[in-house]
Tab-separated table of C-alpha atoms and ligand atoms in Angstrom:
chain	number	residue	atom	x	y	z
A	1367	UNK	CA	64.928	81.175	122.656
A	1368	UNK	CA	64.902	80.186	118.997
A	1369	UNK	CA	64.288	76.270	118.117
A	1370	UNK	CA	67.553	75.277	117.475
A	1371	UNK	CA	68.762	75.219	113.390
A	1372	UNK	CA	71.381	72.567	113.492
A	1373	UNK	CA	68.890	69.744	115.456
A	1374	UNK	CA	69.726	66.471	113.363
A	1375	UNK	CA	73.505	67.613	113.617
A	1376	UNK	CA	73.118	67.402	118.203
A	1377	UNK	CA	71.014	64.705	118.098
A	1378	UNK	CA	73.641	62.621	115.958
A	1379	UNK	CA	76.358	64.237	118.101
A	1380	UNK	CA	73.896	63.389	121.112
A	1381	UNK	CA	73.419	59.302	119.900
A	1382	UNK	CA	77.415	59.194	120.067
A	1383	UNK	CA	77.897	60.205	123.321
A	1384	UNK	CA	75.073	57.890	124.364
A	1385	UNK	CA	76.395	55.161	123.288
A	1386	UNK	CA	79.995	55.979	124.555
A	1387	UNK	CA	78.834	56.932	128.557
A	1388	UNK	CA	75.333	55.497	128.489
A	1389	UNK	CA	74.171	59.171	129.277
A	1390	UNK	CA	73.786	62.545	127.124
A	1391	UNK	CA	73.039	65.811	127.554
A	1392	UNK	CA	71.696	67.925	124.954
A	1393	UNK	CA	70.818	71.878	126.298
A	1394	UNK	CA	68.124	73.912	124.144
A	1395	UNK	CA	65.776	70.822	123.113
A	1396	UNK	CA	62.537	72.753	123.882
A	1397	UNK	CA	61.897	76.098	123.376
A	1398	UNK	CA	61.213	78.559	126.273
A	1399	UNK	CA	57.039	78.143	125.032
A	1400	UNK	CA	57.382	74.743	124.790
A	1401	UNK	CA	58.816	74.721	128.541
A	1402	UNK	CA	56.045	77.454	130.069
A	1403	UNK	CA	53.595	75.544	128.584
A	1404	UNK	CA	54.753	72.180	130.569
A	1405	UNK	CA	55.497	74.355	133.258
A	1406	UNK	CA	51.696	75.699	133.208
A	1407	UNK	CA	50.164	72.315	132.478
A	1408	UNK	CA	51.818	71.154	135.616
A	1409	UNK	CA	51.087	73.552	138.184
A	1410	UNK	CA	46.983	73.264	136.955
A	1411	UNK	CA	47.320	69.468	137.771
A	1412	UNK	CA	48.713	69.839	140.728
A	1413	UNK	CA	46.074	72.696	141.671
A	1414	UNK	CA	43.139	71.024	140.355
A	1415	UNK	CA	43.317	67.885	139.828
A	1416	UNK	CA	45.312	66.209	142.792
A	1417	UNK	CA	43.090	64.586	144.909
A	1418	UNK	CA	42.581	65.721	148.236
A	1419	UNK	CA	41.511	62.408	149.822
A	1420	UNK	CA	44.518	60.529	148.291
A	1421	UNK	CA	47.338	62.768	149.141
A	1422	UNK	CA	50.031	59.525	149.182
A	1423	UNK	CA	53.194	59.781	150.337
A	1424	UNK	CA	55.832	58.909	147.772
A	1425	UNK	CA	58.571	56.460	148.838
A	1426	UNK	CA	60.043	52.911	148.773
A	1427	UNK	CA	58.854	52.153	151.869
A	1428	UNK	CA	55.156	53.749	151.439
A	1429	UNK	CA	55.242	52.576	147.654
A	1430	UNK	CA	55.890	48.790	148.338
A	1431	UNK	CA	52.556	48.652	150.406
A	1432	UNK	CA	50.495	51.151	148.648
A	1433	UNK	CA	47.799	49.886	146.004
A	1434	UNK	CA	47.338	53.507	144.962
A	1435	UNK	CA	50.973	52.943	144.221
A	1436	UNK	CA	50.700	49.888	142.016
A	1437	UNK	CA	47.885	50.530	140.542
A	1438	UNK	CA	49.191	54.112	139.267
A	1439	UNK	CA	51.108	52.603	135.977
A	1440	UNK	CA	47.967	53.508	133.466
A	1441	UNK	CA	46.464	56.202	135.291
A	1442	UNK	CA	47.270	59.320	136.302
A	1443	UNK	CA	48.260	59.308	140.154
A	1444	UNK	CA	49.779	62.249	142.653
A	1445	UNK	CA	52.440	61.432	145.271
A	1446	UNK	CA	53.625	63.756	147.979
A	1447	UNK	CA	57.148	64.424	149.690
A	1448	UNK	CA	57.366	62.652	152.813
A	1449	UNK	CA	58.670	66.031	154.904
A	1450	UNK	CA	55.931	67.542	153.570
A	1451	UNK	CA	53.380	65.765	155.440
A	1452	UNK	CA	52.484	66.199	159.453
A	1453	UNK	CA	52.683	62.488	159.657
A	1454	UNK	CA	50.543	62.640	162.795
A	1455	UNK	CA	47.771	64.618	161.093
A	1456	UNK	CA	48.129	63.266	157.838
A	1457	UNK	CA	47.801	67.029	156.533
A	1458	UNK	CA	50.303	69.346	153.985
A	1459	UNK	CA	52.534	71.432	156.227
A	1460	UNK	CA	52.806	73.255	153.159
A	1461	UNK	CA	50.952	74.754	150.187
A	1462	UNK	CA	50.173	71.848	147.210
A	1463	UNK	CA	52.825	73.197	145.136
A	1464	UNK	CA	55.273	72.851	147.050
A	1465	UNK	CA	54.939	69.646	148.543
A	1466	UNK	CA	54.643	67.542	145.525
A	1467	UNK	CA	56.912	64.615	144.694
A	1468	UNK	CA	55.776	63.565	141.388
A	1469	UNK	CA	52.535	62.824	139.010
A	1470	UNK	CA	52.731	58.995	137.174
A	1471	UNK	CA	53.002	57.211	135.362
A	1472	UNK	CA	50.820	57.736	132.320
A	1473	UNK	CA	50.453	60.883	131.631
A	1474	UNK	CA	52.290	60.340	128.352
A	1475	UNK	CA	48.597	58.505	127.417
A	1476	UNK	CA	45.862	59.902	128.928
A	1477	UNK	CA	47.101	63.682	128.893
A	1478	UNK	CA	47.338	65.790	125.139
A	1479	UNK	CA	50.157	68.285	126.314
A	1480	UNK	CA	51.880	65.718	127.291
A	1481	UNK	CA	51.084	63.289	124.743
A	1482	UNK	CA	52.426	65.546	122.410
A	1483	UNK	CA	55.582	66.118	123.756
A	1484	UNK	CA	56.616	62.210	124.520
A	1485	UNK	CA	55.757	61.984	120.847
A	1486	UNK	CA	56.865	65.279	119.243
A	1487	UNK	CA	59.220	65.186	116.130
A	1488	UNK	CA	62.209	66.285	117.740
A	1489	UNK	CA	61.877	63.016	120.274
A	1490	UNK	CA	61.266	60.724	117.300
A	1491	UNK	CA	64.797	61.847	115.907
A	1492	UNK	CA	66.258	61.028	119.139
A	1493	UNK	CA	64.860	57.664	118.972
A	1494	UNK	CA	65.848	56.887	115.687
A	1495	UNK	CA	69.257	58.348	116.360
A	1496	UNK	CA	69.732	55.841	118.797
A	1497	UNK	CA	68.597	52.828	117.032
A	1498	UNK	CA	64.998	52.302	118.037
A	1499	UNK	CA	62.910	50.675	116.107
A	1500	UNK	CA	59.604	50.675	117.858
A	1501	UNK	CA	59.979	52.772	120.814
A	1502	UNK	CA	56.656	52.109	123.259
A	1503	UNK	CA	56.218	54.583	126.150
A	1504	UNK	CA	55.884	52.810	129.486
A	1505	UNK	CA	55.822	54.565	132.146
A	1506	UNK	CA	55.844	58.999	132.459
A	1507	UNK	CA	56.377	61.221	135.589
A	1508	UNK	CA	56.954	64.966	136.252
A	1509	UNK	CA	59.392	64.853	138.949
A	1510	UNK	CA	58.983	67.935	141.359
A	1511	UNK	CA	62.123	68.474	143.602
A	1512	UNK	CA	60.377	71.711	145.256
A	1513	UNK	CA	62.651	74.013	147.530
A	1514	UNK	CA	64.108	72.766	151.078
A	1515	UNK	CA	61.851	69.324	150.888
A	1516	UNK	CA	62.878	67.945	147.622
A	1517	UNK	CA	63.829	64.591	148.598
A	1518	UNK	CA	66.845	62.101	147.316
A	1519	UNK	CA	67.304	59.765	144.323
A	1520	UNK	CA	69.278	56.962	145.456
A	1521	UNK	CA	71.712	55.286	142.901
A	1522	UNK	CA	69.636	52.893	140.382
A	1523	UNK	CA	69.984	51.806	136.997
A	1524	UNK	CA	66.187	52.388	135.428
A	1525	UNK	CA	65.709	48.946	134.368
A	1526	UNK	CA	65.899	47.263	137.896
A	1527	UNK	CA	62.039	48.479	137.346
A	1528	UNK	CA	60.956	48.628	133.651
A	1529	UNK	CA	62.991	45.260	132.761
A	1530	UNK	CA	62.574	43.620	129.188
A	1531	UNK	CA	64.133	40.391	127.107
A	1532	UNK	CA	66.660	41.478	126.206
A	1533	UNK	CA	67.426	44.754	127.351
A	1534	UNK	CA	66.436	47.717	125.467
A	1535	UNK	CA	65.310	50.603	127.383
A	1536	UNK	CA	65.631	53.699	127.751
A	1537	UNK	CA	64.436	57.337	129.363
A	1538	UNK	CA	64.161	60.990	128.197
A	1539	UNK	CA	64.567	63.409	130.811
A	1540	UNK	CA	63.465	66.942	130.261
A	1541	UNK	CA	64.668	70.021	132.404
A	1542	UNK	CA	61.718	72.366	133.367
A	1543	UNK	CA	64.330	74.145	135.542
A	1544	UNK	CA	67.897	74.591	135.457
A	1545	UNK	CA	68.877	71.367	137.467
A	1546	UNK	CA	72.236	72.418	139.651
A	1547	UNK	CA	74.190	70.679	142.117
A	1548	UNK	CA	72.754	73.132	144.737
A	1549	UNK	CA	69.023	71.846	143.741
A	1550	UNK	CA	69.897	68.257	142.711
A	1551	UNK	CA	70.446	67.451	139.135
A	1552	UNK	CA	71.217	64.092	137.887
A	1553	UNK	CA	74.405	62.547	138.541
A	1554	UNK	CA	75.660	59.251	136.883
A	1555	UNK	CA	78.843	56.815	136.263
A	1556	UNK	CA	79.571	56.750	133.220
A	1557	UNK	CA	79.829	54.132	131.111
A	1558	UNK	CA	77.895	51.986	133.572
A	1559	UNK	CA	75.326	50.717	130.997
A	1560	UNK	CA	78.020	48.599	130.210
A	1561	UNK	CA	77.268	46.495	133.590
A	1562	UNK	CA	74.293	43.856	134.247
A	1563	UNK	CA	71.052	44.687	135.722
A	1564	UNK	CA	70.812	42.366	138.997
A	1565	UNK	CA	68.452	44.003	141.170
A	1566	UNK	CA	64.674	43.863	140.561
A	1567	UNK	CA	61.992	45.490	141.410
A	1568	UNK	CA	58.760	43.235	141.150
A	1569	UNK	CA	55.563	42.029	142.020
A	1570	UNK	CA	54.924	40.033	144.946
A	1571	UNK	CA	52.723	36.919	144.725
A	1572	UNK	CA	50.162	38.603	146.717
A	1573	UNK	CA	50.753	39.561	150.033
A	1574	UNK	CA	49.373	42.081	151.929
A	1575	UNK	CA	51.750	44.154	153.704
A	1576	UNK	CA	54.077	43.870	150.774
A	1577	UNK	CA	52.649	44.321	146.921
A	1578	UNK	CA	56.156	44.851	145.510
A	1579	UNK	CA	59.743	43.302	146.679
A	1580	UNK	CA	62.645	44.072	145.676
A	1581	UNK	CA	65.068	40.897	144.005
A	1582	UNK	CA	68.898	40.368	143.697
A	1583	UNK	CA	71.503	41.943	145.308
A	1584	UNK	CA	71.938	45.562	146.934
A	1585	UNK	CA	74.852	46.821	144.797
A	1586	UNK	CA	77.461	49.439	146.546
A	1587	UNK	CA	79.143	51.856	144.049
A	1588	UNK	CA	81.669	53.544	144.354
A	1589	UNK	CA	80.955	57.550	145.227
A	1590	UNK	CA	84.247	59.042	143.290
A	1591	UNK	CA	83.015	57.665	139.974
A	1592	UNK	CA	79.443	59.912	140.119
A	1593	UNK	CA	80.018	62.702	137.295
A	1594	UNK	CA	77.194	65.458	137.695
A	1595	UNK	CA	75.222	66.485	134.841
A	1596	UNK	CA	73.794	70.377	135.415
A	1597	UNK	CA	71.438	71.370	132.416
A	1598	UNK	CA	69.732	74.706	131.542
A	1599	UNK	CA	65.805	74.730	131.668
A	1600	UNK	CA	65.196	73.171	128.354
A	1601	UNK	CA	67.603	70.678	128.517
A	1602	UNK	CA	67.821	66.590	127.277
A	1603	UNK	CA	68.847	64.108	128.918
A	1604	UNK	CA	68.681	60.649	126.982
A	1605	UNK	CA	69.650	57.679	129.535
A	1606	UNK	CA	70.037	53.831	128.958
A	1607	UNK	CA	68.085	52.146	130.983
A	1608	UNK	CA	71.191	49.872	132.582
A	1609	UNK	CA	73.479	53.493	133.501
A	1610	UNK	CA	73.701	53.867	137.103
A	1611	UNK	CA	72.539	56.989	138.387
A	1612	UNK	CA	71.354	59.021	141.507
A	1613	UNK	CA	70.142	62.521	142.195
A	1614	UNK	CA	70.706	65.090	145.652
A	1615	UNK	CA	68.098	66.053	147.542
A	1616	UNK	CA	66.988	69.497	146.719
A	1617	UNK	CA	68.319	72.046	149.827
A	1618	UNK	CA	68.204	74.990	147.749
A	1619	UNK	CA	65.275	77.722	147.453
A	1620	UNK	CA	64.950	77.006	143.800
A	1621	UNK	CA	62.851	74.382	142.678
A	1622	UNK	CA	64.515	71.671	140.189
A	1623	UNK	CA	61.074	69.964	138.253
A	1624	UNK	CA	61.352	67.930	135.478
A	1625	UNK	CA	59.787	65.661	132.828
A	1626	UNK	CA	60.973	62.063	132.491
A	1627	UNK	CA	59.579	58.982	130.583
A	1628	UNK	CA	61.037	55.626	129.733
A	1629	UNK	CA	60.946	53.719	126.814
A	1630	UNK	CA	61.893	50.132	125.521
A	1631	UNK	CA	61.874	49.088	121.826
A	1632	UNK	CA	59.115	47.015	120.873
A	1633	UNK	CA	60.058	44.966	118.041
A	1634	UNK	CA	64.227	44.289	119.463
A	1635	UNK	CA	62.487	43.284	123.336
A	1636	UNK	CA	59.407	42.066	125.530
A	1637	UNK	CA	58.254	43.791	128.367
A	1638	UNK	CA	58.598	41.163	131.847
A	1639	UNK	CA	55.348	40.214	133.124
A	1640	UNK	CA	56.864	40.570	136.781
A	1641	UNK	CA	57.602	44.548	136.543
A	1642	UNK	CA	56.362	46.186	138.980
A	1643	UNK	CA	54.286	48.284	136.733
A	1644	UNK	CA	51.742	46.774	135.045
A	1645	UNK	CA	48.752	48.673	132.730
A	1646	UNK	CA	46.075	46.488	133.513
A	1647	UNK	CA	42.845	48.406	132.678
A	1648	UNK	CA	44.448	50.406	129.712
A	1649	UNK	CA	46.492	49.465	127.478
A	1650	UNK	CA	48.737	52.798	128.002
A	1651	UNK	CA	52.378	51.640	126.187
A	1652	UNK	CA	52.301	54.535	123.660
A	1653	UNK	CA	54.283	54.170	120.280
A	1654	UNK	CA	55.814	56.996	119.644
A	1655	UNK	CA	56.630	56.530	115.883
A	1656	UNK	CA	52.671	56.436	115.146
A	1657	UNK	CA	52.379	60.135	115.540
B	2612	FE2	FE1	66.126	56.885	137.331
């Protein structure tokens, strides 16, 4: 697949629709090397570098209790779909590969392939497209939605976890398959960045069973207004962090993985000191405008 000629052209075309739903898709933003090689450097990760003895479950439930879980936001950590697991044995049911939920949450720092890509050109011109004037990295994940086990994305808006004063944030999310309704792509309402952010989720002061809580109110939206958004291997989606969005669980035999990262502007907003995520031995909030 060629690198696309007419790049500053869809990314300004990309910014307008962004700011119009919230949401935008932009198909052919990395080439098919650029996506093998994202492809291969996640399959070696999960092959040789997940930890055996820390296979964790990933979940709300599992990651409100789970220091492994809180402590993962400047390190690289490895988190498992729950019907993967023989909850009684604690062991895979299936091979590694196909069992994974997702790697976090700063991979954009401490790996180079990925490093490379949360800062490429091509994602700088995004940025600036959409008014950033400092973008810092926060948080990264490859999401694996493997076949039959891939699990659900309930409705959220992004900030209710990465919140800042005021609110400027934002995610890049990068297909590494084609994401279809049958395997689960994203689906959102637009124009919902438009609405508040009233649901939090935080740290506690220190309990034991509970290391994160969530704060506010559950909000209940309304299913007819969800608008799916299937995109080709290669594909861009830019989101605001307040757009309201949700994803299917994956029933297909195709897998639907992808690479995500979220981003709030450094020099417009201030990053709460009660997110949930919080780099504490590293300082891991990547600019991406220093590359
Ligand atoms: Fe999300």
């Amino acid at each position: 697949m060629p690198a696309f000629e007419n790049l500053d052209t869809k990314i300004e075309e990309l910014a307008r629709d962004f700011e119009r739903d919230g949401y935008a898709v932009l198909e052919n933003f990395l080439t098919s090397e650029e996506i093998e090689a994202i492809r291969n450097e996640s399959l070696r990760l999960v092959r040789e570098e997940s930890p055996k003895e820390r296979q964790q479950i990933f979940g709300n439930d599992y990651n409100m209790k789970s220091k492994y879980f809180v402590d993962s936001g400047d390190r690289v950590s490895y988190f498992f779909e729950e019907k993967a697991f023989d909850l009684k044995t604690k062991e895979l049911v299936l091979p590694v590969e196909q069992s994974i939920a997702k790697i976090a949450h700063a991979l954009h720092h401490f790996n180079p392939v990925f490093k490379q890509l949360s800062t490429s050109q091509k994602v700088q011109k995004v940025f600036k497209a959409i008014g950033y004037k400092d973008p810092r990295i926060m948080q990264s994940m490859i999401i694996f939605k493997p076949p039959f086990v891939g699990g659900e994305y309930f409705p959220h808006q992004d900030a209710s976890y990465l919140y800042t004063e005021p609110l400027h944030v934002a995610g890049i999310w990068l297909a590494l398959d084609d994401a279809t309704r049958e395997n689960g792509c994203l689906e959102f309402i637009p124009k919902s960045h438009k609405w508040e952010v009233k649901r939090r989720f935080v740290r506690t002061s220190g309990s034991k069973d509970k290391l994160l809580e969530w704060v506010g109110p559950t909000e209940n939206y309304d299913e007819s207004k969800f608008v799916r958004a299937e995109v080709k291997a290669g594909g861009l989606v830019v989101l605001d962090g307040r757009v309201v969005h949700r994803s299917a669980p994956n029933l297909s035999n195709q897998s639907r993985n992808i690479y995500t990262f979220h981003v709030f502007d450094n020099e417009r907003a201030t990053y709460h000191k009660d997110n949930w995520l919080q780099p504490e031995t590293t300082d891991t909030f990547t600019p991406i405008y220093a590359n």
